[in-house]
């Protein structure tokens, strides 16, 4: 029997740094945000293991709080490229930043690493509003719309907390993306999200109770 150990966070970040320049033309995610997403996913893995072993989560909870604070302090203005396409860079960078923040809060709340209190929920709502605002700009720019898949997916999950207007916008955007990109993957996303919304139970684990892949 062969035992395969999961890579450490340091190994994952090292591999990501090597791969990032090859990946960047296909996602346009700011590197700092990209690495925050990796750290969030790694923290989720550590929390899942700790819950199984019934270990104390205090240290992981502090790491989650620090990670969210660092992510929120990331400056898109400093990252965005100057010049005639600056508005495009600001829009895509902001969409990824706020999508990562929504992912951070929702996915870490679900594992009890972030509190489900009024202050944190207000942060989630604020990032959700800003994600929708900047994502509309990204989709409105011909040069950036094809890079909207991950922010759109996160916005769709966050729409579980929203009303019909936000959900209708997500559905319409999925239809538009399918038409523009010539792929049915956005339609698959739309179908999964409609089932999730209809459940009446918003939350990261409630949506992703099994693995999904939405690549478009």
mmCIF file of C-alpha atoms in Angstrom:
data_model
loop_
_atom_site.group_PDB
_atom_site.id
_atom_site.type_symbol
_atom_site.label_atom_id
_atom_site.label_comp_id
_atom_site.label_asym_id
_atom_site.label_seq_id
_atom_site.Cartn_x
_atom_site.Cartn_y
_atom_site.Cartn_z
ATOM 1 C CA UNK A 1 0.000 0.000 0.000
ATOM 2 C CA UNK A 2 1.315 3.417 -0.972
ATOM 3 C CA UNK A 3 0.684 6.352 1.338
ATOM 4 C CA UNK A 4 0.516 9.790 -0.296
ATOM 5 C CA UNK A 5 0.843 12.759 2.036
ATOM 6 C CA UNK A 6 -0.885 16.041 1.246
ATOM 7 C CA UNK A 7 1.561 18.871 0.511
ATOM 8 C CA UNK A 8 2.265 21.408 3.219
ATOM 9 C CA UNK A 9 1.129 25.016 2.857
ATOM 10 C CA UNK A 10 4.720 26.073 2.149
ATOM 11 C CA UNK A 11 4.962 23.474 -0.619
ATOM 12 C CA UNK A 12 1.634 24.545 -2.102
ATOM 13 C CA UNK A 13 2.659 28.204 -2.137
ATOM 14 C CA UNK A 14 6.025 27.353 -3.663
ATOM 15 C CA UNK A 15 4.338 25.350 -6.406
ATOM 16 C CA UNK A 16 1.787 28.118 -6.942
ATOM 17 C CA UNK A 17 4.519 30.716 -7.324
ATOM 18 C CA UNK A 18 6.154 28.565 -9.990
ATOM 19 C CA UNK A 19 2.873 28.041 -11.818
ATOM 20 C CA UNK A 20 1.414 31.514 -11.383
ATOM 21 C CA UNK A 21 3.001 33.142 -14.422
ATOM 22 C CA UNK A 22 1.603 30.374 -16.596
ATOM 23 C CA UNK A 23 -1.842 30.607 -14.999
ATOM 24 C CA UNK A 24 -2.152 34.398 -14.870
ATOM 25 C CA UNK A 25 -3.078 34.960 -18.546
ATOM 26 C CA UNK A 26 -6.031 32.619 -18.019
ATOM 27 C CA UNK A 27 -7.435 34.055 -14.777
ATOM 28 C CA UNK A 28 -6.040 37.600 -14.163
ATOM 29 C CA UNK A 29 -6.283 37.064 -10.410
ATOM 30 C CA UNK A 30 -3.845 39.329 -8.515
ATOM 31 C CA UNK A 31 -1.012 37.148 -7.168
ATOM 32 C CA UNK A 32 -1.552 38.163 -3.536
ATOM 33 C CA UNK A 33 -5.247 37.276 -3.770
ATOM 34 C CA UNK A 34 -4.380 34.002 -5.512
ATOM 35 C CA UNK A 35 -2.125 33.022 -2.619
ATOM 36 C CA UNK A 36 -4.766 34.092 -0.056
ATOM 37 C CA UNK A 37 -7.207 31.705 -1.731
ATOM 38 C CA UNK A 38 -4.678 28.887 -1.347
ATOM 39 C CA UNK A 39 -4.223 29.761 2.321
ATOM 40 C CA UNK A 40 -7.987 29.763 2.894
ATOM 41 C CA UNK A 41 -8.322 26.335 1.297
ATOM 42 C CA UNK A 42 -5.421 25.028 3.367
ATOM 43 C CA UNK A 43 -6.996 26.412 6.544
ATOM 44 C CA UNK A 44 -10.230 24.621 5.664
ATOM 45 C CA UNK A 45 -8.322 21.374 5.295
ATOM 46 C CA UNK A 46 -6.628 21.842 8.670
ATOM 47 C CA UNK A 47 -9.952 22.681 10.317
ATOM 48 C CA UNK A 48 -11.629 19.611 8.844
ATOM 49 C CA UNK A 49 -8.876 17.418 10.241
ATOM 50 C CA UNK A 50 -9.088 19.137 13.635
ATOM 51 C CA UNK A 51 -12.855 18.632 13.798
ATOM 52 C CA UNK A 52 -12.468 14.933 13.049
ATOM 53 C CA UNK A 53 -9.841 14.606 15.776
ATOM 54 C CA UNK A 54 -11.846 16.881 18.127
ATOM 55 C CA UNK A 55 -8.833 19.175 18.490
ATOM 56 C CA UNK A 56 -9.002 22.749 19.770
ATOM 57 C CA UNK A 57 -9.735 25.303 17.019
ATOM 58 C CA UNK A 58 -8.535 28.424 18.847
ATOM 59 C CA UNK A 59 -5.271 28.752 16.931
ATOM 60 C CA UNK A 60 -6.951 28.118 13.584
ATOM 61 C CA UNK A 61 -9.662 30.661 14.409
ATOM 62 C CA UNK A 62 -7.020 33.307 15.066
ATOM 63 C CA UNK A 63 -5.349 32.414 11.773
ATOM 64 C CA UNK A 64 -8.701 32.832 10.009
ATOM 65 C CA UNK A 65 -9.238 36.283 11.542
ATOM 66 C CA UNK A 66 -5.730 37.376 10.568
ATOM 67 C CA UNK A 67 -6.126 36.026 7.049
ATOM 68 C CA UNK A 68 -9.364 37.922 6.461
ATOM 69 C CA UNK A 69 -7.777 41.126 7.788
ATOM 70 C CA UNK A 70 -4.782 40.736 5.465
ATOM 71 C CA UNK A 71 -7.029 40.067 2.496
ATOM 72 C CA UNK A 72 -9.164 43.118 3.216
ATOM 73 C CA UNK A 73 -6.046 45.311 3.395
ATOM 74 C CA UNK A 74 -4.900 44.291 -0.097
ATOM 75 C CA UNK A 75 -4.806 47.380 -2.342
ATOM 76 C CA UNK A 76 -6.168 46.822 -5.827
ATOM 77 C CA UNK A 77 -5.130 50.365 -6.765
ATOM 78 C CA UNK A 78 -1.490 49.510 -6.097
ATOM 79 C CA UNK A 79 -1.746 46.317 -8.155
ATOM 80 C CA UNK A 80 -3.721 47.613 -11.149
ATOM 81 C CA UNK A 81 -1.671 48.392 -14.231
ATOM 82 C CA UNK A 82 -1.620 52.082 -15.223
ATOM 83 C CA UNK A 83 -2.556 53.252 -18.675
ATOM 84 C CA UNK A 84 -5.572 53.119 -20.938
ATOM 85 C CA UNK A 85 -6.766 49.762 -19.536
ATOM 86 C CA UNK A 86 -6.535 50.783 -15.877
ATOM 87 C CA UNK A 87 -10.319 50.555 -15.405
ATOM 88 C CA UNK A 88 -10.243 46.945 -16.616
ATOM 89 C CA UNK A 89 -7.472 46.052 -14.158
ATOM 90 C CA UNK A 90 -9.284 47.762 -11.280
ATOM 91 C CA UNK A 91 -12.512 45.919 -12.059
ATOM 92 C CA UNK A 92 -11.018 42.427 -12.368
ATOM 93 C CA UNK A 93 -8.715 42.910 -9.376
ATOM 94 C CA UNK A 94 -11.568 44.169 -7.202
ATOM 95 C CA UNK A 95 -13.862 41.347 -8.302
ATOM 96 C CA UNK A 96 -11.277 38.747 -7.310
ATOM 97 C CA UNK A 97 -10.493 40.482 -4.011
ATOM 98 C CA UNK A 98 -14.101 40.642 -2.871
ATOM 99 C CA UNK A 99 -14.836 37.139 -4.194
ATOM 100 C CA UNK A 100 -11.927 35.851 -2.114
ATOM 101 C CA UNK A 101 -13.266 37.708 0.941
ATOM 102 C CA UNK A 102 -16.724 36.173 0.469
ATOM 103 C CA UNK A 103 -15.114 32.745 0.057
ATOM 104 C CA UNK A 104 -13.044 33.339 3.187
ATOM 105 C CA UNK A 105 -15.989 34.341 5.363
ATOM 106 C CA UNK A 106 -18.553 31.830 4.127
ATOM 107 C CA UNK A 107 -16.246 28.827 3.964
ATOM 108 C CA UNK A 108 -14.578 29.498 7.324
ATOM 109 C CA UNK A 109 -17.837 30.337 9.097
ATOM 110 C CA UNK A 110 -19.098 26.933 8.008
ATOM 111 C CA UNK A 111 -16.210 25.298 9.903
ATOM 112 C CA UNK A 112 -16.595 27.551 12.980
ATOM 113 C CA UNK A 113 -13.295 29.355 12.346
ATOM 114 C CA UNK A 114 -15.022 32.727 11.916
ATOM 115 C CA UNK A 115 -17.957 33.807 14.091
ATOM 116 C CA UNK A 116 -21.470 33.835 12.709
ATOM 117 C CA UNK A 117 -22.234 37.172 14.378
ATOM 118 C CA UNK A 118 -23.629 40.529 13.265
ATOM 119 C CA UNK A 119 -20.236 42.109 12.585
ATOM 120 C CA UNK A 120 -18.910 39.258 10.456
ATOM 121 C CA UNK A 121 -22.200 38.930 8.602
ATOM 122 C CA UNK A 122 -22.067 42.661 7.878
ATOM 123 C CA UNK A 123 -18.590 42.171 6.427
ATOM 124 C CA UNK A 124 -19.949 39.363 4.271
ATOM 125 C CA UNK A 125 -22.812 41.515 3.020
ATOM 126 C CA UNK A 126 -20.466 44.403 2.230
ATOM 127 C CA UNK A 127 -18.056 42.199 0.284
ATOM 128 C CA UNK A 128 -20.993 40.589 -1.501
ATOM 129 C CA UNK A 129 -22.283 43.990 -2.609
ATOM 130 C CA UNK A 130 -18.838 45.078 -3.809
ATOM 131 C CA UNK A 131 -18.326 41.765 -5.590
ATOM 132 C CA UNK A 132 -21.558 42.243 -7.533
ATOM 133 C CA UNK A 133 -20.674 45.869 -8.306
ATOM 134 C CA UNK A 134 -17.246 45.081 -9.744
ATOM 135 C CA UNK A 135 -18.330 41.842 -11.398
ATOM 136 C CA UNK A 136 -20.898 43.768 -13.433
ATOM 137 C CA UNK A 137 -18.056 45.964 -14.680
ATOM 138 C CA UNK A 138 -15.880 42.942 -15.482
ATOM 139 C CA UNK A 139 -18.651 41.354 -17.523
ATOM 140 C CA UNK A 140 -19.346 44.680 -19.220
ATOM 141 C CA UNK A 141 -15.766 44.930 -20.515
ATOM 142 C CA UNK A 142 -15.147 42.764 -23.562
ATOM 143 C CA UNK A 143 -11.508 42.186 -22.588
ATOM 144 C CA UNK A 144 -12.253 40.870 -19.089
ATOM 145 C CA UNK A 145 -15.600 39.075 -19.209
ATOM 146 C CA UNK A 146 -14.074 35.683 -20.024
ATOM 147 C CA UNK A 147 -12.139 35.800 -16.723
ATOM 148 C CA UNK A 148 -15.272 36.112 -14.578
ATOM 149 C CA UNK A 149 -15.978 32.424 -13.884
ATOM 150 C CA UNK A 150 -14.638 32.133 -10.325
ATOM 151 C CA UNK A 151 -15.951 35.499 -9.045
ATOM 152 C CA UNK A 152 -19.322 34.714 -10.639
ATOM 153 C CA UNK A 153 -19.472 31.317 -8.934
ATOM 154 C CA UNK A 154 -18.718 32.881 -5.541
ATOM 155 C CA UNK A 155 -21.321 35.601 -6.150
ATOM 156 C CA UNK A 156 -23.856 32.895 -6.951
ATOM 157 C CA UNK A 157 -23.168 31.106 -3.661
ATOM 158 C CA UNK A 158 -23.431 34.378 -1.714
ATOM 159 C CA UNK A 159 -26.752 35.038 -3.464
ATOM 160 C CA UNK A 160 -28.191 32.331 -1.235
ATOM 161 C CA UNK A 161 -28.468 35.101 1.369
ATOM 162 C CA UNK A 162 -30.089 37.488 -1.105
ATOM 163 C CA UNK A 163 -33.467 38.071 -2.671
ATOM 164 C CA UNK A 164 -34.858 37.364 -6.112
ATOM 165 C CA UNK A 165 -33.264 40.403 -7.761
ATOM 166 C CA UNK A 166 -29.684 39.281 -7.057
ATOM 167 C CA UNK A 167 -30.434 35.696 -8.025
ATOM 168 C CA UNK A 168 -32.107 36.807 -11.253
ATOM 169 C CA UNK A 169 -28.993 38.828 -12.099
ATOM 170 C CA UNK A 170 -26.801 35.754 -11.514
ATOM 171 C CA UNK A 171 -29.039 33.630 -13.743
ATOM 172 C CA UNK A 172 -29.097 36.244 -16.506
ATOM 173 C CA UNK A 173 -25.315 36.583 -16.273
ATOM 174 C CA UNK A 174 -24.875 32.820 -16.606
ATOM 175 C CA UNK A 175 -27.024 32.866 -19.738
ATOM 176 C CA UNK A 176 -25.016 35.770 -21.172
ATOM 177 C CA UNK A 177 -21.696 34.090 -20.375
ATOM 178 C CA UNK A 178 -22.842 30.877 -22.050
ATOM 179 C CA UNK A 179 -23.765 32.828 -25.173
ATOM 180 C CA UNK A 180 -20.588 34.902 -25.295
ATOM 181 C CA UNK A 181 -18.173 32.073 -24.502
ATOM 182 C CA UNK A 182 -19.941 29.347 -26.448
ATOM 183 C CA UNK A 183 -19.969 26.834 -23.585
ATOM 184 C CA UNK A 184 -22.689 25.256 -21.466
ATOM 185 C CA UNK A 185 -20.654 25.411 -18.222
ATOM 186 C CA UNK A 186 -22.361 28.637 -17.052
ATOM 187 C CA UNK A 187 -25.681 26.869 -17.587
ATOM 188 C CA UNK A 188 -24.483 24.024 -15.365
ATOM 189 C CA UNK A 189 -23.604 26.607 -12.713
ATOM 190 C CA UNK A 190 -27.056 28.144 -13.058
ATOM 191 C CA UNK A 191 -28.756 24.759 -12.584
ATOM 192 C CA UNK A 192 -26.714 23.898 -9.476
ATOM 193 C CA UNK A 193 -27.332 27.313 -7.937
ATOM 194 C CA UNK A 194 -31.078 27.200 -8.538
ATOM 195 C CA UNK A 195 -31.230 23.909 -6.646
ATOM 196 C CA UNK A 196 -29.105 25.383 -3.840
ATOM 197 C CA UNK A 197 -31.227 28.544 -3.594
ATOM 198 C CA UNK A 198 -34.436 26.509 -3.560
ATOM 199 C CA UNK A 199 -33.204 24.575 -0.525
ATOM 200 C CA UNK A 200 -33.566 27.706 1.612
ATOM 201 C CA UNK A 201 -30.335 26.864 3.451
ATOM 202 C CA UNK A 202 -27.599 29.335 2.491
ATOM 203 C CA UNK A 203 -24.001 28.488 3.310
ATOM 204 C CA UNK A 204 -20.800 27.222 1.756
ATOM 205 C CA UNK A 205 -21.116 23.589 2.862
ATOM 206 C CA UNK A 206 -24.840 23.621 2.073
ATOM 207 C CA UNK A 207 -24.018 24.553 -1.518
ATOM 208 C CA UNK A 208 -20.926 22.412 -2.008
ATOM 209 C CA UNK A 209 -21.976 19.220 -0.262
ATOM 210 C CA UNK A 210 -20.150 17.376 -3.057
ATOM 211 C CA UNK A 211 -17.352 18.413 -5.451
ATOM 212 C CA UNK A 212 -18.240 20.584 -8.446
ATOM 213 C CA UNK A 213 -16.111 22.035 -11.227
ATOM 214 C CA UNK A 214 -17.249 25.091 -13.195
ATOM 215 C CA UNK A 215 -14.646 25.923 -15.832
ATOM 216 C CA UNK A 216 -15.559 28.440 -18.529
#
